[in-house]
Amino acid sequence: MKVTISTLLLVFSFLALNGCSKVTEPQQADIAVFEQFLSENPISSINPSIDIASIYQPGDPLFESVLYIQRNLWAEAKKQLEPMAKNQNPDAKFWLASITWGTGIKNNPIAKKLYMESAEQGNPYAALFFSPKNDICQMYYSSECSEEWVDKAQKLFVEKAKTGDVRAVYYSTVLKPDLTHEQYINAIISAAENHHYYPLVKYSITLRESEKSNQEMKELASDLLNYARFYNFVPAIDALMNHEGKHKRMKGHFYKELMQQGVAMGSNDAWGGYSILSRHNDHLTETQKYIVAKANYLFNGDGFGISFVTPPKEKDALIAANKKAQEKANSVKRVIYIDGAHVPEG
């Protein structure tokens, strides 16, 4: 199984429109458009309900498998996906391929075959994987990367868009060869209004990091990221946490608020930070530190912190601590925020 790297949205966005073109590059005129969007959709505090356009809901055949992938528990995901892939489920093939490439020389051809079959069977994300703009395709399957696959993906998205799939509506638009900047911005806003926040977060990060962005544009980026995080969208929480971390503000109230929200919503980054800060918190007992480290391991398989804490020596105390750790891990919201265009990269 691949060892995943805890990173931000940019690591996830390996399929769609890598790099900035003149069409997707932020412009000063965008400020007025997004300010109008924010004024028409006011939200200034965390939504008590979770309103995210997830690809799968509890009870869907692929829900548990994709939730495992999101939480970096890829061995468990593989066990569930393999039989579904053998039964010719194109979505299962896509997700299985996504956690197979890069795991060994022998596995790369297997992943390629799964991606190809998934694309041929109608999964647009599998077709988009073979875009020339996808660095992963260029690295592992360069001879297969072509614009023909992008055209196929766009046509598949057009068909899916007819069913009301908000992601398909977005990608069927932004993959058009004659896309304009206005269409691109409107597609981002339309997606956000339908609770698909990845495009908004990706745009915000680009806006914040662009050398051409002025202070006003950077402030807009923060406003947009806060908008998405108020709707409990984990990649927005992670982006804001990363920004605070870069400016050495990890001890501030805002960072702690983001971490608390991220832990509750299932952010791997937040859980990692929570585990580290807990170990160095002199106000916690060794048992309390153990419970946090154990909960982190139960949640997403990250057992690194356990080696730095001391478990209770008495059997009953250890059982009680493990129970509390399990309860803490179980309290995390079971919401999928990744999708076919934003898969954790190993």
Coordinates of C-alpha atoms in Angstrom, one line a residue, residues 24-187:
T24 CA -7.9 30.2 -15.6
E25 CA -5.5 32.8 -14.3
P26 CA -7.1 35.1 -11.7
Q27 CA -7.9 38.6 -12.8
Q28 CA -8.5 41.8 -10.9
A29 CA -12.0 42.0 -12.3
D30 CA -12.9 38.7 -10.6
I31 CA -13.1 40.5 -7.3
A32 CA -16.3 42.3 -8.0
V33 CA -17.9 39.1 -9.3
F34 CA -17.0 37.1 -6.2
E35 CA -17.9 39.9 -3.9
Q36 CA -21.3 39.9 -5.4
F37 CA -21.5 36.1 -5.0
L38 CA -20.5 36.4 -1.3
S39 CA -23.0 39.2 -0.7
E40 CA -25.8 37.1 -2.2
N41 CA -24.8 34.0 -0.2
P42 CA -23.9 35.3 3.2
I43 CA -22.5 33.0 5.8
S44 CA -20.3 34.1 8.7
S45 CA -20.2 31.1 11.0
I46 CA -19.9 27.4 10.8
N47 CA -23.0 25.7 9.5
P48 CA -24.3 23.3 12.1
S49 CA -25.3 20.9 9.3
I50 CA -23.0 19.4 6.7
D51 CA -24.0 20.6 3.2
I52 CA -21.4 19.1 0.8
A53 CA -22.1 17.6 -2.6
S54 CA -20.4 14.3 -1.8
I55 CA -20.1 11.7 -4.6
Y56 CA -21.4 8.9 -2.4
Q57 CA -23.7 8.8 0.6
P58 CA -23.8 6.1 3.4
G59 CA -25.4 3.0 2.0
D60 CA -24.0 3.5 -1.6
P61 CA -21.9 0.5 -2.7
L62 CA -18.7 2.5 -2.9
F63 CA -19.2 4.7 0.1
E64 CA -17.1 2.7 2.6
S65 CA -14.3 2.0 0.1
V66 CA -13.9 5.7 -0.9
L67 CA -14.1 6.7 2.8
Y68 CA -11.2 4.3 3.5
I69 CA -9.2 5.9 0.7
Q70 CA -9.9 9.4 2.0
R71 CA -8.7 8.3 5.4
N72 CA -5.5 6.7 4.0
L73 CA -6.7 3.2 4.9
W74 CA -6.0 1.9 1.4
A75 CA -5.4 -1.7 2.2
E76 CA -9.0 -1.9 3.6
A77 CA -10.3 -0.1 0.5
K78 CA -8.5 -2.5 -1.8
K79 CA -10.2 -5.5 -0.2
Q80 CA -13.6 -4.0 -0.9
L81 CA -12.9 -2.7 -4.4
E82 CA -11.3 -5.8 -5.9
P83 CA -14.4 -7.9 -6.0
M84 CA -16.5 -5.0 -7.4
A85 CA -13.8 -4.4 -10.1
K86 CA -14.0 -8.0 -11.1
N87 CA -17.7 -7.6 -11.4
Q88 CA -17.0 -4.9 -14.0
N89 CA -18.0 -1.9 -11.9
P90 CA -16.2 1.0 -13.8
D91 CA -16.2 3.3 -10.7
A92 CA -14.6 0.6 -8.6
K93 CA -12.0 0.1 -11.3
F94 CA -11.2 3.8 -11.2
W95 CA -10.7 3.9 -7.5
L96 CA -8.7 0.7 -7.4
A97 CA -6.4 2.0 -10.1
S98 CA -6.0 5.2 -8.1
I99 CA -4.5 3.3 -5.2
T100 CA -2.5 0.9 -7.4
W101 CA -0.3 3.1 -9.6
G102 CA 3.1 3.9 -8.0
T103 CA 3.0 0.9 -5.6
G104 CA 5.5 -1.1 -7.6
I105 CA 6.7 -1.7 -11.2
K106 CA 4.4 -4.8 -11.5
N107 CA 1.4 -2.8 -10.4
N108 CA 1.7 0.1 -12.8
P109 CA 0.4 -1.9 -15.8
I110 CA -2.4 -3.2 -13.7
A111 CA -3.4 0.3 -12.8
K112 CA -3.2 1.4 -16.5
K113 CA -5.5 -1.5 -17.5
L114 CA -8.0 -0.6 -14.8
Y115 CA -8.0 3.1 -15.9
M116 CA -8.4 2.2 -19.5
E117 CA -11.3 -0.2 -18.8
S118 CA -13.0 2.3 -16.5
A119 CA -12.7 5.0 -19.2
E120 CA -14.1 2.8 -21.9
Q121 CA -17.0 1.8 -19.6
G122 CA -18.0 5.4 -19.1
N123 CA -16.1 6.8 -16.1
P124 CA -15.1 10.4 -17.2
Y125 CA -12.4 10.7 -14.5
A126 CA -10.6 7.7 -15.8
A127 CA -10.6 9.2 -19.2
L128 CA -9.4 12.5 -17.8
F129 CA -6.6 10.7 -16.1
F130 CA -4.9 10.3 -19.5
S131 CA -4.9 14.1 -20.1
P132 CA -1.5 15.4 -21.3
K133 CA -1.8 17.9 -18.5
N134 CA -1.8 15.2 -15.9
D135 CA 1.7 14.8 -14.5
I136 CA 1.0 11.3 -13.2
C137 CA 0.0 10.1 -16.7
Q138 CA 3.1 11.7 -18.2
M139 CA 5.3 10.1 -15.5
Y140 CA 3.9 6.5 -15.8
Y141 CA 2.0 6.2 -19.1
S142 CA 3.3 9.0 -21.3
S143 CA 2.6 7.1 -24.5
E144 CA -1.1 7.0 -23.6
C145 CA -1.6 10.7 -22.7
S146 CA -3.5 12.6 -25.4
E147 CA -6.2 15.2 -26.0
E148 CA -8.4 12.5 -27.4
W149 CA -9.0 11.3 -23.9
V150 CA -9.8 14.8 -22.7
D151 CA -12.4 15.1 -25.5
K152 CA -13.9 11.7 -24.4
A153 CA -14.0 12.9 -20.8
Q154 CA -15.7 16.1 -21.8
K155 CA -18.4 14.2 -23.7
L156 CA -18.9 11.8 -20.8
F157 CA -19.3 14.7 -18.4
V158 CA -21.9 16.3 -20.8
E159 CA -24.0 13.1 -20.5
K160 CA -23.6 13.0 -16.8
A161 CA -24.5 16.6 -16.5
K162 CA -27.9 15.8 -17.9
T163 CA -28.6 13.9 -14.7
G164 CA -27.9 16.9 -12.5
D165 CA -24.4 15.8 -11.4
V166 CA -22.9 19.0 -10.2
R167 CA -19.3 17.9 -10.8
A168 CA -20.2 16.8 -14.4
V169 CA -21.8 20.2 -15.0
Y170 CA -18.6 21.9 -13.9
Y171 CA -16.2 19.7 -15.9
S172 CA -18.3 19.6 -19.0
T173 CA -17.9 23.4 -19.0
V174 CA -14.3 24.0 -18.0
L175 CA -13.0 21.3 -20.4
K176 CA -14.4 23.0 -23.4
P177 CA -11.7 23.9 -25.9
D178 CA -13.1 27.4 -26.4
L179 CA -13.6 28.2 -22.7
T180 CA -13.5 31.8 -21.7
H181 CA -12.4 33.3 -18.4
E182 CA -16.0 34.5 -17.7
Q183 CA -17.3 31.0 -18.2
Y184 CA -14.6 29.6 -16.0
I185 CA -15.5 32.0 -13.1
N186 CA -19.2 31.4 -13.5
A187 CA -18.6 27.6 -13.4

